[in-house]
Coordinates of N, CA and C in Angstrom, one line a residue:
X189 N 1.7 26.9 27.0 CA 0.5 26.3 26.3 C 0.9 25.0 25.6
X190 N 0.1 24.1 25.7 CA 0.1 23.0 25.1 C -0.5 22.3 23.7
X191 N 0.2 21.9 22.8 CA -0.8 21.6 21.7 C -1.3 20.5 21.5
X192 N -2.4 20.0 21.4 CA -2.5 18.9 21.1 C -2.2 18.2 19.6
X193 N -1.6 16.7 19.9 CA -0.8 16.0 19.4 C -1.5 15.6 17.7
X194 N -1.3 15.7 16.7 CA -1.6 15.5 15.7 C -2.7 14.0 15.8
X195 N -4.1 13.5 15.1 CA -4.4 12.7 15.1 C -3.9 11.9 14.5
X196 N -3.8 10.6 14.2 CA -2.9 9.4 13.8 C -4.2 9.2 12.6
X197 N -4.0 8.8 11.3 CA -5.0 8.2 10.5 C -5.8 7.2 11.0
X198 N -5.1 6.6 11.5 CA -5.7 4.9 12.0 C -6.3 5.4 13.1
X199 N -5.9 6.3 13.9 CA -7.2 6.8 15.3 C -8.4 7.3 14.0
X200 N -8.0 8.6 13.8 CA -9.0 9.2 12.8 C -10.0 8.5 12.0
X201 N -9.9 7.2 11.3 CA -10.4 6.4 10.7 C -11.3 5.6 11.7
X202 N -11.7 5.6 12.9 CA -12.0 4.8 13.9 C -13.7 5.6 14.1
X203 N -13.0 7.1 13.6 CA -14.2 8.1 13.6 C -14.8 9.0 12.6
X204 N -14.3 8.8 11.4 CA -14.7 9.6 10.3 C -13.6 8.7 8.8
X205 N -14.3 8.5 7.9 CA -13.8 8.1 6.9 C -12.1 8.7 6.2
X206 N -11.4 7.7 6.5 CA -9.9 8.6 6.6 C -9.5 7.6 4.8
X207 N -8.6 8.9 4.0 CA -8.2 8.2 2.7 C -7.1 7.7 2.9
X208 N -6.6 6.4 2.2 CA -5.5 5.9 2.2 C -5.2 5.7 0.7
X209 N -3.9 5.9 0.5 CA -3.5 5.4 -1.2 C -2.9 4.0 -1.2
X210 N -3.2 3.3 -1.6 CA -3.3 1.6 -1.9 C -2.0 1.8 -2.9
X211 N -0.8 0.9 -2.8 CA -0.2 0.7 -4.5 C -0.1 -0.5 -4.8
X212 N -0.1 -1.1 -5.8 CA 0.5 -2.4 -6.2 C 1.7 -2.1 -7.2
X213 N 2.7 -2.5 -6.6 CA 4.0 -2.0 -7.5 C 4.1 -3.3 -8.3
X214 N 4.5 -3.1 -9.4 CA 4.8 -4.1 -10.3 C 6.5 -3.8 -11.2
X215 N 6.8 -4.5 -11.9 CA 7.9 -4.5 -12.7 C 7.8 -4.1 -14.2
X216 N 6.3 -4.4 -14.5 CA 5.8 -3.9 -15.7 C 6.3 -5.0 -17.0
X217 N 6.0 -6.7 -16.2 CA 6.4 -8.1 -16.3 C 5.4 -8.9 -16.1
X218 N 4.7 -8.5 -15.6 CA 3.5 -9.4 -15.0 C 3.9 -9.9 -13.2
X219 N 5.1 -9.2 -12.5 CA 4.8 -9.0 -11.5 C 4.8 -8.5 -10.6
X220 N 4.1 -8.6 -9.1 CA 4.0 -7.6 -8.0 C 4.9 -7.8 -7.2
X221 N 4.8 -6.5 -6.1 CA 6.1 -6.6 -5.4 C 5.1 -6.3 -3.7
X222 N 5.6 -7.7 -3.4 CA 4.8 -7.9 -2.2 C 5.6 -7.5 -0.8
X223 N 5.0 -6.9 0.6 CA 5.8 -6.4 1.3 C 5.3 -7.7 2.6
X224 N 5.9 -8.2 3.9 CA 5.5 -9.3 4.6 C 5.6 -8.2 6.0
X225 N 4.2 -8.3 6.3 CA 4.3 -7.3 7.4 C 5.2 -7.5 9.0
X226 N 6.1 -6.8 9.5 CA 6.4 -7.5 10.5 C 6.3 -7.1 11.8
X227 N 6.8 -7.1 12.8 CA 5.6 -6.7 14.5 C 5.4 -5.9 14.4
X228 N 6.2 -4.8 14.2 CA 5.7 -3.1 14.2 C 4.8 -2.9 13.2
X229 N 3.7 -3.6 12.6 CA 2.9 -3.2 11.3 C 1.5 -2.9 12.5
X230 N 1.1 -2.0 11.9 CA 0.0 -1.7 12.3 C -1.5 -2.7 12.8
X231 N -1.4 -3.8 11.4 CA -1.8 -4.9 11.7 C -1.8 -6.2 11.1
X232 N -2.2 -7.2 11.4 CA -2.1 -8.3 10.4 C -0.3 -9.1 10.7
X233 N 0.2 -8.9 11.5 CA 2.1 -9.1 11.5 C 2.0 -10.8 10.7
X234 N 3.0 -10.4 9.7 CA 3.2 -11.6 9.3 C 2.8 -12.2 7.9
X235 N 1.7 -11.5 7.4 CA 1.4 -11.2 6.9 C 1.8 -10.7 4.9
X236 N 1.0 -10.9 4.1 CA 2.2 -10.3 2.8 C 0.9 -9.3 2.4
X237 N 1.5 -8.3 2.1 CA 0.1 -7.1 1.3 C 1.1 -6.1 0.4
X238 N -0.1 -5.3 -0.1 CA 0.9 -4.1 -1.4 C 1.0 -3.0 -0.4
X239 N 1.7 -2.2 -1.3 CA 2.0 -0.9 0.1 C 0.9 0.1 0.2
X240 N 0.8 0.8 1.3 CA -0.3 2.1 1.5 C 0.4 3.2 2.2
X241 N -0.5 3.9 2.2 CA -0.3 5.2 2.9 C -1.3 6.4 3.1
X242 N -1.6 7.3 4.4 CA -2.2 7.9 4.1 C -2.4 9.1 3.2
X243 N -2.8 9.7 2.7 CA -2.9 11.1 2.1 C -3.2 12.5 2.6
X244 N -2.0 13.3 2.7 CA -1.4 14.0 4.1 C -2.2 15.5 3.5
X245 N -3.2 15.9 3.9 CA -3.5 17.4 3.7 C -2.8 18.1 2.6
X246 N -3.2 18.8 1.6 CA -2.6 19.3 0.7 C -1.9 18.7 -0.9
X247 N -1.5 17.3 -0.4 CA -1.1 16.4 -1.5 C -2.4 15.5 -2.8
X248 N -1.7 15.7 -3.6 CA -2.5 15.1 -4.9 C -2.5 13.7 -4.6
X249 N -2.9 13.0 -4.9 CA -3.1 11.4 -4.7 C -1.5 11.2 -5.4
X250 N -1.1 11.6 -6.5 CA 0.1 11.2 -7.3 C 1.0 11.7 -6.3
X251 N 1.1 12.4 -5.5 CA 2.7 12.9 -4.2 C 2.3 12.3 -3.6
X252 N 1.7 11.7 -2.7 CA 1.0 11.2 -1.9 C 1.8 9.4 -2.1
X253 N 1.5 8.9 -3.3 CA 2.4 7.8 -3.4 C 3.7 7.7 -3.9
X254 N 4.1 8.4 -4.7 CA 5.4 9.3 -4.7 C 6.0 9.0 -3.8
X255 N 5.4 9.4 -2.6 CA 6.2 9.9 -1.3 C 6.0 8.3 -0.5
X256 N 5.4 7.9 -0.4 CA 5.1 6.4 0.3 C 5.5 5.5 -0.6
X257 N 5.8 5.3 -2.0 CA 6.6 4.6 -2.6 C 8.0 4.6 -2.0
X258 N 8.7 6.0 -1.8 CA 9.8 6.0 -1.6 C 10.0 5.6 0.1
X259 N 9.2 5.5 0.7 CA 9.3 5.6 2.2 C 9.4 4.0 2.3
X260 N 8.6 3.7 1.8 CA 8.5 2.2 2.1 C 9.7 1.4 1.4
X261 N 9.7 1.4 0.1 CA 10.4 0.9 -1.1 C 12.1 1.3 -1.2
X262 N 12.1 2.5 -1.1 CA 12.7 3.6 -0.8 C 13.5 3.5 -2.5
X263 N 11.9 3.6 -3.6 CA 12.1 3.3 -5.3 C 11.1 4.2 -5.4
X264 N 11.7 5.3 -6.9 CA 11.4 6.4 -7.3 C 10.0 5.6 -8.5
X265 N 8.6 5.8 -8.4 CA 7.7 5.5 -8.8 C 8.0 6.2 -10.5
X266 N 7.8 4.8 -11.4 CA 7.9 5.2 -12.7 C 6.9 5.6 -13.6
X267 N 6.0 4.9 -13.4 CA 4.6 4.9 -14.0 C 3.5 4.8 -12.7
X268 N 2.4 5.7 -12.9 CA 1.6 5.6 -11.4 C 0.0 5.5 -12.7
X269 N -0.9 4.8 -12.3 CA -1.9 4.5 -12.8 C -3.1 4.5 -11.7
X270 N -4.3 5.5 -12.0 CA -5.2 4.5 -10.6 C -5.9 3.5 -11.5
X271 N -6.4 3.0 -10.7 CA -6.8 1.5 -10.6 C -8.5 1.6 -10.1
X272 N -9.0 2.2 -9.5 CA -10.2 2.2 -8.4 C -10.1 2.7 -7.4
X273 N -11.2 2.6 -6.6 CA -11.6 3.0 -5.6 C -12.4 1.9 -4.5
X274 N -11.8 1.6 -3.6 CA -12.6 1.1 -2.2 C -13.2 1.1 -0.9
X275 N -14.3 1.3 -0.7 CA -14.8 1.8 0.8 C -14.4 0.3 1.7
X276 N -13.6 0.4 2.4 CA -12.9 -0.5 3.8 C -13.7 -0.4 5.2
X277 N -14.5 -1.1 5.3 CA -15.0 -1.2 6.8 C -14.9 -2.2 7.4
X278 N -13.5 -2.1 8.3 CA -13.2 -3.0 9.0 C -13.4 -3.4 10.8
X279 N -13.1 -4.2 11.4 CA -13.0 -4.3 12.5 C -14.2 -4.0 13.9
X280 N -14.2 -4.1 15.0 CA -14.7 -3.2 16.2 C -14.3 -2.5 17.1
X281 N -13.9 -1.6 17.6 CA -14.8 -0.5 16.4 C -14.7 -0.5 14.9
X282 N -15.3 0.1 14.5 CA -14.9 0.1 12.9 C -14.1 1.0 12.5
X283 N -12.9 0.3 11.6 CA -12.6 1.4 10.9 C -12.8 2.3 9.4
X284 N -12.7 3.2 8.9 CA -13.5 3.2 7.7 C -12.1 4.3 6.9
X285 N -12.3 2.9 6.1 CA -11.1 3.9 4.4 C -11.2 3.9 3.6
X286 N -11.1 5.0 2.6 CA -11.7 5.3 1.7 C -10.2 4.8 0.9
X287 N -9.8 3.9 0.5 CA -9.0 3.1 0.0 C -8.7 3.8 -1.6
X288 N -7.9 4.7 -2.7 CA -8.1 5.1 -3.8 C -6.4 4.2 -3.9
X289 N -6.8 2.8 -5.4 CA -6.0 2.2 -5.6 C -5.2 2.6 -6.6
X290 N -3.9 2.0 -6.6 CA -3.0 2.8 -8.3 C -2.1 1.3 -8.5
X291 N -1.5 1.1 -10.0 CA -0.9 0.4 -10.0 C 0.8 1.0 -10.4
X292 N 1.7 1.4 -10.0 CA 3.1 1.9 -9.7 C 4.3 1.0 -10.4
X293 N 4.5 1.3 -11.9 CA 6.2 0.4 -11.9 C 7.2 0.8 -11.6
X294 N 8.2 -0.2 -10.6 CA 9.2 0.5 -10.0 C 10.3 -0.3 -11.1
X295 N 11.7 0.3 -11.0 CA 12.2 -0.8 -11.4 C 13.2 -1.0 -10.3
X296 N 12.7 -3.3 -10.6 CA 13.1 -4.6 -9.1 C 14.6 -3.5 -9.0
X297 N 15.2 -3.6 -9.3 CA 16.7 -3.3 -8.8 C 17.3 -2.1 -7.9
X298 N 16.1 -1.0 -7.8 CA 16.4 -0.3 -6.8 C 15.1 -0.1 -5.8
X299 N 14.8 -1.4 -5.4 CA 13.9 -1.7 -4.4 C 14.7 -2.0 -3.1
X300 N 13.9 -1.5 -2.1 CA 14.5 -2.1 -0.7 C 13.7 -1.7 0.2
X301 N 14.1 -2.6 1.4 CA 12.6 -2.4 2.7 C 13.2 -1.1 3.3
X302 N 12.2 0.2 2.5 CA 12.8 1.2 3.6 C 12.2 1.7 4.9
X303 N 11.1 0.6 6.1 CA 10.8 0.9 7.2 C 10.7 -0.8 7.4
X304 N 11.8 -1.0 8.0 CA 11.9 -2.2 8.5 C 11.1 -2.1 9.9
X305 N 10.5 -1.4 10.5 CA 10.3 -1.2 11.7 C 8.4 -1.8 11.7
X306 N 8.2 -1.9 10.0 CA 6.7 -2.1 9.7 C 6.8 -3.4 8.7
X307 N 8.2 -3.5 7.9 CA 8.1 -4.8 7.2 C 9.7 -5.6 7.5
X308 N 9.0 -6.9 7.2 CA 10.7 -7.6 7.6 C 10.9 -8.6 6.5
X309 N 10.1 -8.6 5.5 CA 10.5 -9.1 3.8 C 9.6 -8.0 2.5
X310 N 10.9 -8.8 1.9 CA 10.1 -7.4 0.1 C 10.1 -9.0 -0.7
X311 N 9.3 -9.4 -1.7 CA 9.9 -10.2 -2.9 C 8.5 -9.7 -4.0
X312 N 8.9 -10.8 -4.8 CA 8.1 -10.5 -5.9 C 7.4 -11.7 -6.8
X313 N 6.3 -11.5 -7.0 CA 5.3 -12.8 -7.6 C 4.7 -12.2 -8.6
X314 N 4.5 -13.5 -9.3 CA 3.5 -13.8 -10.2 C 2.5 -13.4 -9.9
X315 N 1.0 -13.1 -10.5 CA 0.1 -12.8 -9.7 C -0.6 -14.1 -10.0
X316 N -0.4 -15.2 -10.0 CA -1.0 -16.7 -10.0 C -0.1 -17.6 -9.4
X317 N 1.0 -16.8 -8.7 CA 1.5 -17.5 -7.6 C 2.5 -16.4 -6.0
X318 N 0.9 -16.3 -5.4 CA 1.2 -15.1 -4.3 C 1.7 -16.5 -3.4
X319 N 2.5 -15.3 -2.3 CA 2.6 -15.9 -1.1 C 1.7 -16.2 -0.3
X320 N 1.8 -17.0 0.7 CA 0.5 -17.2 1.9 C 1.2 -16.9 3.2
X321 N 0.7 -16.3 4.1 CA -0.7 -15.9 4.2 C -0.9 -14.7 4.3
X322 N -1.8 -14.0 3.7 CA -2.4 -12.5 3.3 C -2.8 -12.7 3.5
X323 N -2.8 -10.8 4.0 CA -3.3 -9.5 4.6 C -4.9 -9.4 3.9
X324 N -5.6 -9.0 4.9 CA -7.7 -10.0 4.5 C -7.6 -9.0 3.2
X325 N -6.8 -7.9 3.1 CA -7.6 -6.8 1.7 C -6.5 -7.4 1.0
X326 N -5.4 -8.1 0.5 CA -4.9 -8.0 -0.5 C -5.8 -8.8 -1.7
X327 N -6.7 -9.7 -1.6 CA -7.1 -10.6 -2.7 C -8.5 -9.4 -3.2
X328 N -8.4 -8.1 -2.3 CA -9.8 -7.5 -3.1 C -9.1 -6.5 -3.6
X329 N -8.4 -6.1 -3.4 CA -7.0 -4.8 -4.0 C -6.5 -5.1 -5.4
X330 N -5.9 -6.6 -5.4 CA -5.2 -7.4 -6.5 C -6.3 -7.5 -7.7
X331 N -8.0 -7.7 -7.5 CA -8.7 -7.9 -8.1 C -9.3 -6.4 -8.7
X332 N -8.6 -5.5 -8.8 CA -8.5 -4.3 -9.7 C -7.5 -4.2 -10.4
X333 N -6.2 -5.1 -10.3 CA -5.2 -5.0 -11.0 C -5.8 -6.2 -12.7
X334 N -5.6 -5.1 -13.7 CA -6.0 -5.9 -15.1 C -5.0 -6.5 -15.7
X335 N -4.3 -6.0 -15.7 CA -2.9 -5.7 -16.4 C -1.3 -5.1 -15.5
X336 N -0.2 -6.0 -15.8 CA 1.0 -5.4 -15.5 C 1.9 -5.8 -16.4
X337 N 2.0 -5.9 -17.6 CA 2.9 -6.2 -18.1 C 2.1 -5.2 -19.9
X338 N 1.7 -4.4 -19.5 CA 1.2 -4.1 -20.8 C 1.5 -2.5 -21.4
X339 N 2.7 -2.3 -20.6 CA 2.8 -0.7 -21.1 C 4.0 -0.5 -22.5

């Protein structure tokens, strides 16, 4: 017997509203820690955006980035905050994500690209001087962020 193959979020999201957890990691300095998408990214290559992930059956929103902080970052999330909520309808077909944002301080020094296979730079900005050119949702993500320097 055969099973069939687990759906992919990004398929799933093509046909029913799939959640993603949004982070903007910060330093807890006033700045973010941008990731530059590279060929293997799902989309946008080239790209600078905050990290995401989906939200795997069973997980709280807080494991859920926990776990995709460390996958991506491969940095143990210090402070996790949410931030908002955003419905994402992108593309044709469309895709639809229910986007739940947090703001995450890691600390810069044990950061690193841990899926080079999806990113091929990490750095870190001001939030009044991002890199160019971003990923179409980073400037509506960023505009939930109030504060990073205020804990």
């Amino acid at each position: 017997m055969t099973s069939t193959p687990p759906v992919s979020p990004r398929d799933q999201a093509l046909t029913a509203p799939t959640v993603s957890c949004v982070f903007v990691c910060h330093d807890g300095a006033g700045r973010v820690l941008l990731a530059r998408r590279g060929q293997g990214a799902r989309d946008e290559p080239g790209t600078w955006d905050t990290g995401a992930g989906g939200l795997e059956h069973g997980e709280t929103f807080e494991e859920a980035v926990r776990r995709e902080v460390r996958e991506e970052y491969v940095a143990e999330a210090l402070t996790i905050e949410t931030l908002g909520v955003r419905n994402i309808l992108r593309g044709s077909p469309v895709s639809h994500w229910v986007a739940v944002v947090f703001a995450v301080r890691v600390d810069p020094a044990h950061v690193a690209i841990g899926e080079p296979h999806k990113f091929d730079a990490l750095d870190w900005f001001p939030l009044d001087q991002l890199p160019q050119p971003q990923h179409s949702q980073l400037t509506e993500t960023l505009a939930l962020v109030r504060h990073l320097g205020d804990e």
